[in-house]
PDB file of C-alpha atoms in Angstrom:
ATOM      1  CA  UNK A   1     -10.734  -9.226 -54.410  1.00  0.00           C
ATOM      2  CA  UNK A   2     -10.645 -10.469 -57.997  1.00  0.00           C
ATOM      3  CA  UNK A   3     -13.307 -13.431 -56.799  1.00  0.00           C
ATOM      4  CA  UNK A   4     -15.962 -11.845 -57.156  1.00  0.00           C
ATOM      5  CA  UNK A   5     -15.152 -10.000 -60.633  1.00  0.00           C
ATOM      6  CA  UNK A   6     -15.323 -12.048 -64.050  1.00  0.00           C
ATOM      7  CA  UNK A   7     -13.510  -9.650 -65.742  1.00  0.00           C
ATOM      8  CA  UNK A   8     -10.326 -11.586 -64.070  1.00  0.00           C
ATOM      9  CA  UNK A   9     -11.970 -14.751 -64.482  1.00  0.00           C
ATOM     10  CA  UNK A  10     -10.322 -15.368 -67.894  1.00  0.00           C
ATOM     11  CA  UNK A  11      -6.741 -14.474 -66.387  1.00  0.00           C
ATOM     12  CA  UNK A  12      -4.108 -16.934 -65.887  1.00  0.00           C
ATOM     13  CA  UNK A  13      -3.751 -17.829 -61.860  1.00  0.00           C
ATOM     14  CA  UNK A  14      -0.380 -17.324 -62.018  1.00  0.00           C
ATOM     15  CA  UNK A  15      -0.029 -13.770 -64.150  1.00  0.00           C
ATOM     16  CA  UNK A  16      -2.876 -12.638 -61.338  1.00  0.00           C
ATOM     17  CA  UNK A  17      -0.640 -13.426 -58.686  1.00  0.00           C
ATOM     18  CA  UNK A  18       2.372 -12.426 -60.488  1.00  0.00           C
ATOM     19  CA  UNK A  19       0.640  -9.117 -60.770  1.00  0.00           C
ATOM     20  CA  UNK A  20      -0.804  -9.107 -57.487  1.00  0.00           C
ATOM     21  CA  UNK A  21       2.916  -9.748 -55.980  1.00  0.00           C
ATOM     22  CA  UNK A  22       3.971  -6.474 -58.215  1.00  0.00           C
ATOM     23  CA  UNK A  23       1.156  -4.136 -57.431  1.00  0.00           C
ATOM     24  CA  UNK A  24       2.056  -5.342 -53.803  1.00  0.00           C
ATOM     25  CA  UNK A  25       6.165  -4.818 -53.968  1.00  0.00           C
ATOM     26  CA  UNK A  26       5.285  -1.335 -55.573  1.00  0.00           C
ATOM     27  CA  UNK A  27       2.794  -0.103 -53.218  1.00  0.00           C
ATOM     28  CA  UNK A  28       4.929  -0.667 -50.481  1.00  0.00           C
ATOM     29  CA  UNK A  29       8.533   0.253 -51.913  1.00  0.00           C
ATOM     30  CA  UNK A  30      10.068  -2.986 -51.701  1.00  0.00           C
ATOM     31  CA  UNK A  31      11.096  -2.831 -55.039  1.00  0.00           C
ATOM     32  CA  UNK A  32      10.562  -3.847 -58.394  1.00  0.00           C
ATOM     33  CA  UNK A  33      10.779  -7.104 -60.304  1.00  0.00           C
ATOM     34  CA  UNK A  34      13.574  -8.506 -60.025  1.00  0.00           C
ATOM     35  CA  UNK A  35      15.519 -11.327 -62.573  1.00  0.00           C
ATOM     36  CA  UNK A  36      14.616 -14.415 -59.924  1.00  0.00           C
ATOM     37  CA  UNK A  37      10.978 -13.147 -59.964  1.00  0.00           C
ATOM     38  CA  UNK A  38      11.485 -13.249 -63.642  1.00  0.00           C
ATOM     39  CA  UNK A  39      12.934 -16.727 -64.119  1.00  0.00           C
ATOM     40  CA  UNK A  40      10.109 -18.231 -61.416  1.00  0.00           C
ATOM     41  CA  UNK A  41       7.021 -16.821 -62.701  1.00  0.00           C
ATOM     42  CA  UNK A  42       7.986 -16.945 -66.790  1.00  0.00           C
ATOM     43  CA  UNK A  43       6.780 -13.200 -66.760  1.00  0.00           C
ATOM     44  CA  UNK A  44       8.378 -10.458 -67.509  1.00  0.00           C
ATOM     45  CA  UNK A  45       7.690  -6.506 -65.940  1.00  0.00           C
ATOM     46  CA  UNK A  46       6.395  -5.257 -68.781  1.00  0.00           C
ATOM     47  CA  UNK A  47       3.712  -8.736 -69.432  1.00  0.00           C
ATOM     48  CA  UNK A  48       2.551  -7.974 -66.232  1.00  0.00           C
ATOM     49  CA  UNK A  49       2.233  -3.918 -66.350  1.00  0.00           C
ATOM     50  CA  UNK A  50      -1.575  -3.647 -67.571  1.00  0.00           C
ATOM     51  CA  UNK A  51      -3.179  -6.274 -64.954  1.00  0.00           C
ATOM     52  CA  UNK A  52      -1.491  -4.332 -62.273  1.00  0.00           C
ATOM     53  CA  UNK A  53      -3.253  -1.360 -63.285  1.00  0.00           C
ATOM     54  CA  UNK A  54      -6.385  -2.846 -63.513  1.00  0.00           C
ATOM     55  CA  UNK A  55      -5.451  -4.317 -60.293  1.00  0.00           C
ATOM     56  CA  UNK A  56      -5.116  -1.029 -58.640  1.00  0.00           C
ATOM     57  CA  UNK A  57      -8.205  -0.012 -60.490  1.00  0.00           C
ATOM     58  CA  UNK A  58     -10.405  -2.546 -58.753  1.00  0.00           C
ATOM     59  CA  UNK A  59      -9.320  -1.514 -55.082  1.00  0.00           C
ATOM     60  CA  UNK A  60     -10.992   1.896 -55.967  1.00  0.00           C
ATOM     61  CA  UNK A  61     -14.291  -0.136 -56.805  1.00  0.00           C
ATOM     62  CA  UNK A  62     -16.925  -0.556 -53.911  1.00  0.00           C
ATOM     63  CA  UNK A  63     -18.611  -3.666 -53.786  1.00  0.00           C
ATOM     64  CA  UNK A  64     -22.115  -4.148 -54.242  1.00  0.00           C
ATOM     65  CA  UNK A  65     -24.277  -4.980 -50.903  1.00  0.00           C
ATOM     66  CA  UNK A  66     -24.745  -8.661 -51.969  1.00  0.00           C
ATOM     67  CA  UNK A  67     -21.132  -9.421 -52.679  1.00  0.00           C
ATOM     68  CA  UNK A  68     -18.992  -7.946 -49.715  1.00  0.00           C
ATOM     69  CA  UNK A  69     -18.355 -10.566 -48.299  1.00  0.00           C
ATOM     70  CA  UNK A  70     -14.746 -11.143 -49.395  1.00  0.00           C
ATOM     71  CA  UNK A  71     -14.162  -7.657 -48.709  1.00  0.00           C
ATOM     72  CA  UNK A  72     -15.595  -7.974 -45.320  1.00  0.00           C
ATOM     73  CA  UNK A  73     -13.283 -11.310 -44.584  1.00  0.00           C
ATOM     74  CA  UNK A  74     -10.212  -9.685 -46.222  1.00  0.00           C
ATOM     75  CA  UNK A  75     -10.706  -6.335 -44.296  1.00  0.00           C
ATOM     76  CA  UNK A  76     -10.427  -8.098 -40.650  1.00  0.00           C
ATOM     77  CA  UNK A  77      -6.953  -8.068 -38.628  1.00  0.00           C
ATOM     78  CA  UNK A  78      -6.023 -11.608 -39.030  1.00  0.00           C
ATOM     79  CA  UNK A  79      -5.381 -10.792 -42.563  1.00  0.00           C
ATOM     80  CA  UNK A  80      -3.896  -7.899 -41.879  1.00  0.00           C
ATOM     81  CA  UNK A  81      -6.930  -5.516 -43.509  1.00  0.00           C
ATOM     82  CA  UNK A  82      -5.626  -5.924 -46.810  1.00  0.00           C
ATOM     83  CA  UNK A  83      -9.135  -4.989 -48.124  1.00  0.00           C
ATOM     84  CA  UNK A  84      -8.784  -1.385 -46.704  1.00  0.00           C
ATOM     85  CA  UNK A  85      -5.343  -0.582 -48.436  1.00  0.00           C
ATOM     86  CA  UNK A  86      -5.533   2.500 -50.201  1.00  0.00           C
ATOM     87  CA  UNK A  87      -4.932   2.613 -53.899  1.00  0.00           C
ATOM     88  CA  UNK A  88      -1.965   3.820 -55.466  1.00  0.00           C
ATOM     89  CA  UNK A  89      -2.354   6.982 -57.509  1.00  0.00           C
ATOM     90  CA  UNK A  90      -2.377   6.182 -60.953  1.00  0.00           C
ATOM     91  CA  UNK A  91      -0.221   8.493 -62.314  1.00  0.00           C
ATOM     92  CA  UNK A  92       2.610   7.575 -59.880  1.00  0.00           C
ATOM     93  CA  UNK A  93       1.817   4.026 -59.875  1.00  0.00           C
ATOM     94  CA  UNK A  94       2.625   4.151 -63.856  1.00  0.00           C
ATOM     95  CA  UNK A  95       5.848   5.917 -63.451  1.00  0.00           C
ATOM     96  CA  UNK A  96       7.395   3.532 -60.832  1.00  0.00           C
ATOM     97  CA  UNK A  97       6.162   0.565 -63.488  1.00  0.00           C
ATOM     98  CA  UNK A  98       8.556   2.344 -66.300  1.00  0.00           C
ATOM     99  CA  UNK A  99      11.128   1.866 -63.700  1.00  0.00           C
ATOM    100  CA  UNK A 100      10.509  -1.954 -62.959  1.00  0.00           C
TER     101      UNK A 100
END
């Protein structure tokens, strides 16, 4: 969803999918960042903390008419509708973060 935005255009590729892979372990309880995830990516939680809340931000934002068609691909079965996952509350989504 972050192809379409510039805003994320001057982000690393691999803090955005370091963050991506923690917004996605928190949303559905699988855990937090662990050590190994640590070591692999060369981030820590806390590095990765305010992407994932602009992250979680950006599934709250609908798309303008010209550019939906990422959403539209992304929202389809074979990718398991990953486009129409809810966002996380904010307010709980920062209190499981202090935990990671």
């Amino acid at each position: 969803m972050t192809l379409q935005e510039y805003d994320y255009a001057r982000e690393s590729p691999s803090k955005l999918a370091a963050s991506c892979l923690l917004l996605a372990l928190t949303m559905k309880n699988l855990g937090g960042w662990t050590p190994t995830l640590e070591y692999y990516s060369g981030y820590r939680s806390q590095d990765l903390h305010p992407l994932v809340k602009r992250l979680n931000f950006l599934l709250t934002y609908q798309p303008h008419d010209k550019l939906k068609a990422v959403r539209t691909k992304y929202s389809h079965r074979v990718f398991f509708e990953v486009a129409k996952v809810t966002p996380m509350d904010m307010l709980k989504l920062e209190e499981q973060l202090k935990s990671c």
